[in-house]
mmCIF file of C-alpha atoms in Angstrom:
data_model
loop_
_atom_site.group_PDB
_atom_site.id
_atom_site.type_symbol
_atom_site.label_atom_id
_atom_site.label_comp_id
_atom_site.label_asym_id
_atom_site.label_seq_id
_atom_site.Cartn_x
_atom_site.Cartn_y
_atom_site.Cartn_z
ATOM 1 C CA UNK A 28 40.592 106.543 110.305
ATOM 2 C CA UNK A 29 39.920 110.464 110.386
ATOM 3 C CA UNK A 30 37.802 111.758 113.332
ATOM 4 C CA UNK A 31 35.674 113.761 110.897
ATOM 5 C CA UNK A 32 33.571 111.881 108.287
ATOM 6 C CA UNK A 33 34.693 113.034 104.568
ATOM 7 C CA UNK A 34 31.970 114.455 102.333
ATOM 8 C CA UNK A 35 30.982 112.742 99.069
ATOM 9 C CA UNK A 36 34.292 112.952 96.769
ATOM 10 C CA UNK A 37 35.294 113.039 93.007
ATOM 11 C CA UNK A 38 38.824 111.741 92.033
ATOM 12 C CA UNK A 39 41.008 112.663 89.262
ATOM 13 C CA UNK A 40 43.891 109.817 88.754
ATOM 14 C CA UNK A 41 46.748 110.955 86.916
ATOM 15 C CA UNK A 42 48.859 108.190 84.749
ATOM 16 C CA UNK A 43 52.298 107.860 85.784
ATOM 17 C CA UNK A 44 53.520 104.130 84.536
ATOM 18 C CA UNK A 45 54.588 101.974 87.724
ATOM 19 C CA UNK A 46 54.514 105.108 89.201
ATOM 20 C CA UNK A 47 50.457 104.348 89.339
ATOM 21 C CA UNK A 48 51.503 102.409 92.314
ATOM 22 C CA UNK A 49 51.840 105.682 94.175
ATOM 23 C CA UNK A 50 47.795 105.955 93.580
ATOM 24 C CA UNK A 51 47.245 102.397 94.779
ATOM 25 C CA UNK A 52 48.593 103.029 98.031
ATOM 26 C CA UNK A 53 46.210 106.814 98.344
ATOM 27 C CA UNK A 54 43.120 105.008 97.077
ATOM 28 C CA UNK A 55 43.995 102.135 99.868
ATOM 29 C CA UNK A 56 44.049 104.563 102.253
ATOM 30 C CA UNK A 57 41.146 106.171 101.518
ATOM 31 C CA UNK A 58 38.728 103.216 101.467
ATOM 32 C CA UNK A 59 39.561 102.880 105.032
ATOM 33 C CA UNK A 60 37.029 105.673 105.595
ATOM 34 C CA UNK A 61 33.685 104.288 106.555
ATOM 35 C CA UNK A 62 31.653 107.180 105.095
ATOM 36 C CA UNK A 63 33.869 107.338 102.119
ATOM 37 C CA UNK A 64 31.667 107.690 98.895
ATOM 38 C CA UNK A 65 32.524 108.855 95.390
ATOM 39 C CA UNK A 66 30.286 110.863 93.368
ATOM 40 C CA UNK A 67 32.936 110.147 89.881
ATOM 41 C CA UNK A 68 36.442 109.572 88.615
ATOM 42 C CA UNK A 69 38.392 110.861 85.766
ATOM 43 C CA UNK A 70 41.636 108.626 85.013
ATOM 44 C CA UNK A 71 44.107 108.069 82.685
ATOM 45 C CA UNK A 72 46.389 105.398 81.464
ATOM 46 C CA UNK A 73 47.670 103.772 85.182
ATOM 47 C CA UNK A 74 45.177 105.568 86.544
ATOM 48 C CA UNK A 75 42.541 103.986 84.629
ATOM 49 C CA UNK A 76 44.007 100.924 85.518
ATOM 50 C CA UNK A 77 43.248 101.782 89.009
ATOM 51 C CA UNK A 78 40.343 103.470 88.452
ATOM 52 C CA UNK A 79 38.617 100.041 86.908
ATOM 53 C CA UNK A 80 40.305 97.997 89.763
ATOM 54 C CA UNK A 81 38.502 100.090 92.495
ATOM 55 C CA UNK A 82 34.931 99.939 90.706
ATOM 56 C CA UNK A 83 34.951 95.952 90.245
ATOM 57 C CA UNK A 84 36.116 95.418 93.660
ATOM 58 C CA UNK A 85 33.727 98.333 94.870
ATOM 59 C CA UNK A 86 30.943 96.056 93.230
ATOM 60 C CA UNK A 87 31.954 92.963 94.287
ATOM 61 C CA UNK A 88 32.544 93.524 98.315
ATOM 62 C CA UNK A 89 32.343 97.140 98.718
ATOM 63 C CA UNK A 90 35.565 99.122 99.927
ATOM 64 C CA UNK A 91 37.273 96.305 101.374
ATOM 65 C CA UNK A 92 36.754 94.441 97.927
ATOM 66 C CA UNK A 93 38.355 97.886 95.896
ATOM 67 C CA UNK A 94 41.129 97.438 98.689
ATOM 68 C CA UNK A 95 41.414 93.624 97.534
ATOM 69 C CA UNK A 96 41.331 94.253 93.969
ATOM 70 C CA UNK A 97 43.828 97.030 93.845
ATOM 71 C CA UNK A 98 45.885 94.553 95.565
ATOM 72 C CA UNK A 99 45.513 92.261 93.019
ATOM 73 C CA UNK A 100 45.861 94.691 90.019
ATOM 74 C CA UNK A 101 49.820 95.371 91.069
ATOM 75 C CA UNK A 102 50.968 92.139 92.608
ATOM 76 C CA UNK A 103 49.518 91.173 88.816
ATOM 77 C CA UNK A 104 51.663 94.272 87.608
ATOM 78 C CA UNK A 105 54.401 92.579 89.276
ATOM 79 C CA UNK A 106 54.223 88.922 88.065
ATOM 80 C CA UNK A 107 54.014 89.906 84.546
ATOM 81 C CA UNK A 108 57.163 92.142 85.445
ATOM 82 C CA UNK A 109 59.777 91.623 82.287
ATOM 83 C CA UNK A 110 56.785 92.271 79.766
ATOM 84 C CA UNK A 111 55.410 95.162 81.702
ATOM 85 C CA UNK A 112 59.006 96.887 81.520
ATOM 86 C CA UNK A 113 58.259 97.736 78.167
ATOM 87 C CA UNK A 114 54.500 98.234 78.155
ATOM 88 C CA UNK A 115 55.650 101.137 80.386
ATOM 89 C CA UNK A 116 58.358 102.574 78.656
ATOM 90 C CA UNK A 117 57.291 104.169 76.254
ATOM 91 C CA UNK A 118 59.725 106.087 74.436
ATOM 92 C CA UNK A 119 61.769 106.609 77.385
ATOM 93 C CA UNK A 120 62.890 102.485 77.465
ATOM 94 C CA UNK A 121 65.410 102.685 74.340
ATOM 95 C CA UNK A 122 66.818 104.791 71.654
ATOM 96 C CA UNK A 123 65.389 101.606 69.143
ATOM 97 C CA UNK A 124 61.378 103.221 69.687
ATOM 98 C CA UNK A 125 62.894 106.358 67.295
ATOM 99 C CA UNK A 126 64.045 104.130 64.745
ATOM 100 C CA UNK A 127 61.383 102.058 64.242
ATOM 101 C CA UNK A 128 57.076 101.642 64.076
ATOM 102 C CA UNK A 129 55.204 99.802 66.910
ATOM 103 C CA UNK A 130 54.328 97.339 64.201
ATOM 104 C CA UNK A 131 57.958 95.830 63.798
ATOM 105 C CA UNK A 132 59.014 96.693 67.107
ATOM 106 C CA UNK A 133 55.957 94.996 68.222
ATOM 107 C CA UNK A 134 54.643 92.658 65.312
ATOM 108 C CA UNK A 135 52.226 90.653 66.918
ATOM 109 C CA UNK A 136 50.524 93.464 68.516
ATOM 110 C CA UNK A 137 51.126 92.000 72.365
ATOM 111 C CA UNK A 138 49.993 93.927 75.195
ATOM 112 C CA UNK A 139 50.622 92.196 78.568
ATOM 113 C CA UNK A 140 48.060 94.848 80.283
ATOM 114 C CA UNK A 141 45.498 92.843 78.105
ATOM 115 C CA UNK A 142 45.762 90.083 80.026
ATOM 116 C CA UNK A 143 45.380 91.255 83.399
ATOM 117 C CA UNK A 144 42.252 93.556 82.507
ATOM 118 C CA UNK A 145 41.105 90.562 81.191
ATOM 119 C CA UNK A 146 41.612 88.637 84.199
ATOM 120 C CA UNK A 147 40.600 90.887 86.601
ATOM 121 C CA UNK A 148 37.389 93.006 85.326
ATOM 122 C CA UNK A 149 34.057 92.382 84.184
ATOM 123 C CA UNK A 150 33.332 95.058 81.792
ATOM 124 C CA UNK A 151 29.756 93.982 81.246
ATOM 125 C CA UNK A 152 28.902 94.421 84.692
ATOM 126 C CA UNK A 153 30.877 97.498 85.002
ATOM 127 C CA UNK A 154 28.733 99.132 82.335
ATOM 128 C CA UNK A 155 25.779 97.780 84.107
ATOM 129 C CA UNK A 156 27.104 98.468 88.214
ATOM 130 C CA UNK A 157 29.911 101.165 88.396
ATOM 131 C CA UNK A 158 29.049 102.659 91.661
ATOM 132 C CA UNK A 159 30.390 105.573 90.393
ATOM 133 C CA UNK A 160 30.893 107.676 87.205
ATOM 134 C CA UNK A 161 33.552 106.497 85.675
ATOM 135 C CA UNK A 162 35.693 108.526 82.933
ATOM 136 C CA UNK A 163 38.486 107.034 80.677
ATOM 137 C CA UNK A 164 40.760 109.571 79.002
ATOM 138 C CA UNK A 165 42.246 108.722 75.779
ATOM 139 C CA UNK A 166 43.833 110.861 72.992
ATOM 140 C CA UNK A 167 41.940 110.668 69.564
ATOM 141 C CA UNK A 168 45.343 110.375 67.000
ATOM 142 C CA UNK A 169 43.687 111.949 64.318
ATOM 143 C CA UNK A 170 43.347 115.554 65.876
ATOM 144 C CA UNK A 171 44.899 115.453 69.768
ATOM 145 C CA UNK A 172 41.169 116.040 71.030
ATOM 146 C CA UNK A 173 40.204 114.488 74.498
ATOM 147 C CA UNK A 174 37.882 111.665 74.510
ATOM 148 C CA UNK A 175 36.241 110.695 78.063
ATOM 149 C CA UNK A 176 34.727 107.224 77.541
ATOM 150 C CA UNK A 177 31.887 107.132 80.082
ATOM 151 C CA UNK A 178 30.339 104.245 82.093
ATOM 152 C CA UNK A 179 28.426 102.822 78.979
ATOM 153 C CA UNK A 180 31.352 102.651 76.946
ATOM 154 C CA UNK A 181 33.896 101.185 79.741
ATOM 155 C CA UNK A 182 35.308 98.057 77.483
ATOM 156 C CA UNK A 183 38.817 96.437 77.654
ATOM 157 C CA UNK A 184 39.168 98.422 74.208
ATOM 158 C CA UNK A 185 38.810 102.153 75.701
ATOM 159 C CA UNK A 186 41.395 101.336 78.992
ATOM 160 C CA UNK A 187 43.815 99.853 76.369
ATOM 161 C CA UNK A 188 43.254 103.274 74.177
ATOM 162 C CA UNK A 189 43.783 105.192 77.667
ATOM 163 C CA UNK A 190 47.391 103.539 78.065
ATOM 164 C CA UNK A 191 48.315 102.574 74.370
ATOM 165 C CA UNK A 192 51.722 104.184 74.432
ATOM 166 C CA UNK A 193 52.188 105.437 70.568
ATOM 167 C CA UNK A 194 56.201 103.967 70.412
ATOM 168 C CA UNK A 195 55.436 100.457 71.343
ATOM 169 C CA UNK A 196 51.786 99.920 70.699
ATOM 170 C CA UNK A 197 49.948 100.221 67.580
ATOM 171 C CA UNK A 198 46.873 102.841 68.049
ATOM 172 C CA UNK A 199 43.630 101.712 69.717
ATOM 173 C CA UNK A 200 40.498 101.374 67.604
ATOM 174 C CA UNK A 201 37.222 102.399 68.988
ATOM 175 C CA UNK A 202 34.114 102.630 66.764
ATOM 176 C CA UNK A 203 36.079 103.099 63.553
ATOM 177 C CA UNK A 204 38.321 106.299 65.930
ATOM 178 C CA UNK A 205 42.051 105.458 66.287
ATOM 179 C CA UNK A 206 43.045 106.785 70.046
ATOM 180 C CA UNK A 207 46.359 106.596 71.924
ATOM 181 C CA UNK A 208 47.765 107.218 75.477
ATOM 182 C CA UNK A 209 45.303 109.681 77.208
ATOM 183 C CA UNK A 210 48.029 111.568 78.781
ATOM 184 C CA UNK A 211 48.257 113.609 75.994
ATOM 185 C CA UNK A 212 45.194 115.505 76.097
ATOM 186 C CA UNK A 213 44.235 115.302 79.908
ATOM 187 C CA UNK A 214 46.090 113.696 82.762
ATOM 188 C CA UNK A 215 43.878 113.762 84.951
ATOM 189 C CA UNK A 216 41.068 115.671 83.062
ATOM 190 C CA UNK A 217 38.934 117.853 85.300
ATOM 191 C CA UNK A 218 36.334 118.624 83.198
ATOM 192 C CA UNK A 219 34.187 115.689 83.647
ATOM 193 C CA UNK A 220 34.154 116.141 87.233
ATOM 194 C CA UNK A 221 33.163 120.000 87.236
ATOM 195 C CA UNK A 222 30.751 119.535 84.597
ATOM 196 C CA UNK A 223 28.757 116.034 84.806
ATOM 197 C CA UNK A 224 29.554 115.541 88.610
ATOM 198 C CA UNK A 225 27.666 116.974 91.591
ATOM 199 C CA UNK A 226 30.480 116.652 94.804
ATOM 200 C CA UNK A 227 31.823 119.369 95.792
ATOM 201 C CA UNK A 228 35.511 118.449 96.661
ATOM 202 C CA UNK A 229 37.321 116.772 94.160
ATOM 203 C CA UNK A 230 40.763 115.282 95.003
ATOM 204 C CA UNK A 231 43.573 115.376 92.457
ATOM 205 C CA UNK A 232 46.236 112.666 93.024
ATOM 206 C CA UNK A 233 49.303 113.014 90.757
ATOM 207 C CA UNK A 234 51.664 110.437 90.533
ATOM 208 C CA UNK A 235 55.251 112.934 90.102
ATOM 209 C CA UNK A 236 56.377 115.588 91.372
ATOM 210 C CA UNK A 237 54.739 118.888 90.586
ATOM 211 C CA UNK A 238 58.098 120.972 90.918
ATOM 212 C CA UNK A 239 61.695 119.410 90.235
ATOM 213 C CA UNK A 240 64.359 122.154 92.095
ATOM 214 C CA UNK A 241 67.633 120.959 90.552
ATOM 215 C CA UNK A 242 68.019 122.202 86.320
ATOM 216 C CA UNK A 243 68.217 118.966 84.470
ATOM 217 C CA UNK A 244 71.674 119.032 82.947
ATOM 218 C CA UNK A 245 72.673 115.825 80.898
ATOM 219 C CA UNK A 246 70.575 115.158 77.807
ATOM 220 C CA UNK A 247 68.657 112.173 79.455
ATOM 221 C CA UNK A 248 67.591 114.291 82.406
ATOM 222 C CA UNK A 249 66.485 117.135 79.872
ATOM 223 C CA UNK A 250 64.685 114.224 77.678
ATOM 224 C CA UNK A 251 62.930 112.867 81.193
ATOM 225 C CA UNK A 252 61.418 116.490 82.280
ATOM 226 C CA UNK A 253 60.118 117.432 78.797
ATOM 227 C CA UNK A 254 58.483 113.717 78.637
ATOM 228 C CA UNK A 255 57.036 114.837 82.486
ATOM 229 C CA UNK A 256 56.005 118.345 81.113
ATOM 230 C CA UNK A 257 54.148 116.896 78.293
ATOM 231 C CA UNK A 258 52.126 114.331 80.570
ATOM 232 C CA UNK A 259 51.109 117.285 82.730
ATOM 233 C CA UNK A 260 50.948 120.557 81.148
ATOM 234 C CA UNK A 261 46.889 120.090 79.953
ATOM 235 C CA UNK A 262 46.244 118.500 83.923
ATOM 236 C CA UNK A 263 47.989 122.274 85.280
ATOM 237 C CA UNK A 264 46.406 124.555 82.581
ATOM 238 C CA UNK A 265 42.988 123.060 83.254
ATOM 239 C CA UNK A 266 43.585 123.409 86.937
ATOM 240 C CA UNK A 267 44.893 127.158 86.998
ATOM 241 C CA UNK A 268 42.363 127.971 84.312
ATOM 242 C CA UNK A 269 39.484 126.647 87.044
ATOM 243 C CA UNK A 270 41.321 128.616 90.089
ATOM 244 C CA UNK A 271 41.332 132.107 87.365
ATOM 245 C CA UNK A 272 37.863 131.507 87.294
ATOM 246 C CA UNK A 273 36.935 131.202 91.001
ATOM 247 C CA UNK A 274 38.592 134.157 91.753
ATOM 248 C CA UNK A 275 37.001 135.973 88.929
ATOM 249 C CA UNK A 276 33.386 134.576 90.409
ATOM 250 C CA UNK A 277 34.230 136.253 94.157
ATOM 251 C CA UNK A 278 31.211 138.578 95.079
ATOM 252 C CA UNK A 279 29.528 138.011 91.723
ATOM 253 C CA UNK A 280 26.035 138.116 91.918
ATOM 254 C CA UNK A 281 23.306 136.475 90.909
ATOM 255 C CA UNK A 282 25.378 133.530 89.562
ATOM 256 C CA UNK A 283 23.620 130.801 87.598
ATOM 257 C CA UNK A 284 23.797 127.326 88.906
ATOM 258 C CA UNK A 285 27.138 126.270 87.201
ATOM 259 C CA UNK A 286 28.667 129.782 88.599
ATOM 260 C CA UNK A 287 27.692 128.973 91.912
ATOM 261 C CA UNK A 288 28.968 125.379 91.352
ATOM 262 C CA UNK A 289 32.210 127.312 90.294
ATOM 263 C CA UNK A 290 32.529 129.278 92.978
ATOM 264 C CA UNK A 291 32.192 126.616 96.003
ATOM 265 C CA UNK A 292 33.888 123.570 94.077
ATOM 266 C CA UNK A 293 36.916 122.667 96.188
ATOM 267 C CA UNK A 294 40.188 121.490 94.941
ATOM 268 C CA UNK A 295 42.751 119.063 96.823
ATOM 269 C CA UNK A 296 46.190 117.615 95.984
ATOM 270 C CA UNK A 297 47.936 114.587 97.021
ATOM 271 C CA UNK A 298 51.073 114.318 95.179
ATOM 272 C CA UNK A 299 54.454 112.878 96.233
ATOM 273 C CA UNK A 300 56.502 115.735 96.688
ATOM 274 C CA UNK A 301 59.796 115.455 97.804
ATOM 275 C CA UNK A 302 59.303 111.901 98.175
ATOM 276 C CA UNK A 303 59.678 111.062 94.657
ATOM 277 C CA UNK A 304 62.008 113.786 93.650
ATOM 278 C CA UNK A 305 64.717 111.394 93.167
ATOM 279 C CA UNK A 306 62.921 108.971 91.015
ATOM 280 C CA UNK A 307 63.305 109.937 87.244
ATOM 281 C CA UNK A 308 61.337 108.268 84.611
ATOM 282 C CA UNK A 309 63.151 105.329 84.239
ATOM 283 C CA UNK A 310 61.339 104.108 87.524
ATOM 284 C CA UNK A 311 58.176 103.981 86.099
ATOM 285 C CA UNK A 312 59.604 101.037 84.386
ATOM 286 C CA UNK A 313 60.392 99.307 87.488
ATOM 287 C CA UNK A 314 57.758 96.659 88.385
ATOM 288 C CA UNK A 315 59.458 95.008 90.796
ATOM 289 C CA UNK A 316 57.068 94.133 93.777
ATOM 290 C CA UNK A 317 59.050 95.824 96.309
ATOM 291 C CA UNK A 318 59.275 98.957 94.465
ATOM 292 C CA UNK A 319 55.180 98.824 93.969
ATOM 293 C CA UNK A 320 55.343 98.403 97.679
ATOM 294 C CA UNK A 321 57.200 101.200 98.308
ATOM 295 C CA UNK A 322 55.230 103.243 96.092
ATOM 296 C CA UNK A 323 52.301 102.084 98.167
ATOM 297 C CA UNK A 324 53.650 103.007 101.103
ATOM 298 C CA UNK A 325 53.595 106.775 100.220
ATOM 299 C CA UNK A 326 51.131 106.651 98.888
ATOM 300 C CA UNK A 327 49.472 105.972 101.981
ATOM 301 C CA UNK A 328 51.727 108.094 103.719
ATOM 302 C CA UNK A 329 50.367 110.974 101.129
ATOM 303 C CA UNK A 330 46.485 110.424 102.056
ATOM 304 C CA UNK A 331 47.028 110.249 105.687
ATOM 305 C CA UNK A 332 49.083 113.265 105.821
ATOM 306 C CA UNK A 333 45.818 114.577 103.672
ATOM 307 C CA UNK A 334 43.046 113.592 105.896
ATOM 308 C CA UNK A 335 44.609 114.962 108.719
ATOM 309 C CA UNK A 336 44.729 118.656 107.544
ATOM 310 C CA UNK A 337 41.979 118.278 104.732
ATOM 311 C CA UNK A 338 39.573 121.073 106.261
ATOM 312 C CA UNK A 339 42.146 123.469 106.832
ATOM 313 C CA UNK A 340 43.712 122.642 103.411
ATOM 314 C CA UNK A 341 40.536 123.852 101.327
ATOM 315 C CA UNK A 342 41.223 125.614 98.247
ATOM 316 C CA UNK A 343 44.883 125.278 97.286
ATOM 317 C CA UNK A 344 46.413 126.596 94.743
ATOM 318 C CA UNK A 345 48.946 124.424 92.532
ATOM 319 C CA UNK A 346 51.653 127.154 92.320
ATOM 320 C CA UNK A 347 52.449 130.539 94.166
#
């Protein structure tokens, strides 16, 4: 527990396949914080998953019952390991996903994540109690454009369009819109959280690495990082695009009230770092309980290391 009480907080989940697991262990952390209270969250395919875990447990027992249902949510994850392999694969789980549509590779349109979201929230009474705003990201197939599903829309339909992965799963249909995986247009999107949220620190936790030192060199390792750069580029444009326009805002004056907003909003990171530097993206396939464990652990690891230097860390800046 921190010795200074954090302020009111918005999170922005990134998706990351098992690799979510990392998040679990940050958002465990966090809840341990007495005063902890979140103003919204913006997530995206794992993180949504996460995201909807820690508002039904949030409404059913407060922060120890997020703690419990996160819990729940992975050793799930776990159980329903050999199906979830390929749920998360994506195109990274076999050369077959090039050859062939998600209808025949896929014919009876399974989805194991159905099941456990099934199992695990109540989306009518999320609509009705999210005790905080709550912001899906999908990807709308017909023209890449960002959709944010928002607490009266949160349905098993629009977390299944957030992690509807287009080489396995056949796309999501939401009021007569087709959607897939929302890493594709925002992962994490920030926008929600600048624009229809009021806290003024919002933590970004990112489920890989932000740099990778060593040149991939083999075709697989060059396939894995442009799969990673895809899944992140619109998360670090929208990020340096909102630290170009704080500086811009310094000794502006007058400044309406989104400038000001602007120009005092405060940005945090927890990512992995060198932690996860070895794991490629074949790991996020791995949903093996003591891997999720593991993943846990740092995470935790992550958000204590966080907490302990979070008012010196301020502004921070994603790359010199």
């Amino acid at each position: 527990m921190s010795a200074t009480p954090l302020p009111p907080l918005s999170l922005a989940l990134q998706g990351g396949g098992a690799h979510g697991a990392f998040t679990w262990g940050v958002l465990d952390r966090l809840l341990e914080e007495p005063a902890l209270a979140l103003d919204g969250v913006s997530a995206t395919s794992s993180g949504a998953m996460n995201a909807f875990a820690l508002a039904q447990g949030w409404i059913e027992n407060g922060r120890e019952g997020a703690r419990a249902k996160l819990e729940a949510l992975w050793q799930a994850v776990a159980t329903q390991s050999n199906p979830l392999r390929w749920a998360f694969g994506g195109a990274l789980l076999s050369n077959w996903t090039h050859h062939f549509t998600p209808e025949q590779i896929n014919p009876l349109g399974l989805n194991p994540l159905r099941a456990i979201a099934e199992r695990l929230f109540d989306f009518e009474r999320l609509r009705r109690e999210a005790p905080f705003k709550l912001f899906t990201a999908a990807t709308r197939v017909r023209d890449g454009a960002l959709k944010l599903f928002g607490n009266d829309e949160l349905s098993i339909d629009a977390l299944l369009a957030s992690t509807c992965l287009p080489q396995l799963f056949a796309a999501v249909v939401v009021d007569g819109e087709t959607y897939w995986d929302g890493g594709y247009a925002g992962n994490p999107a920030l926008e929600p959280l600048i624009y229809r949220c009021t806290a003024a620190h919002v933590v970004c936790v990112l489920v890989q690495p932000l740099s990778r030192p060593q040149l991939p060199s083999s075709a697989r390792a060059i396939a894995e990082r442009v799969a990673e750069l895809g899944f992140s580029t619109t998360f670090l444009r929208e990020y340096d695009s909102l630290v170009h326009a704080q500086a811009a805002l310094r000794g502006s004056v007058p400044l309406s009230a989104l400038g000001r907003r602007m120009k005092t909003l405060r940005l945090h990171l927890i990512e992995p770092g060198d932690t996860l530097t070895e794991y490629r993206a074949k790991t996020r396939l791995n949903t093996e309980i003591g891997f999720l464990l593991e993943l846990r652990d740092l995470g935790r690891e992550a958000a204590t290391a966080w907490l302990a230097d979070r008012q010196a860390t301020g502004h921070q800046p994603l790359r010199d």
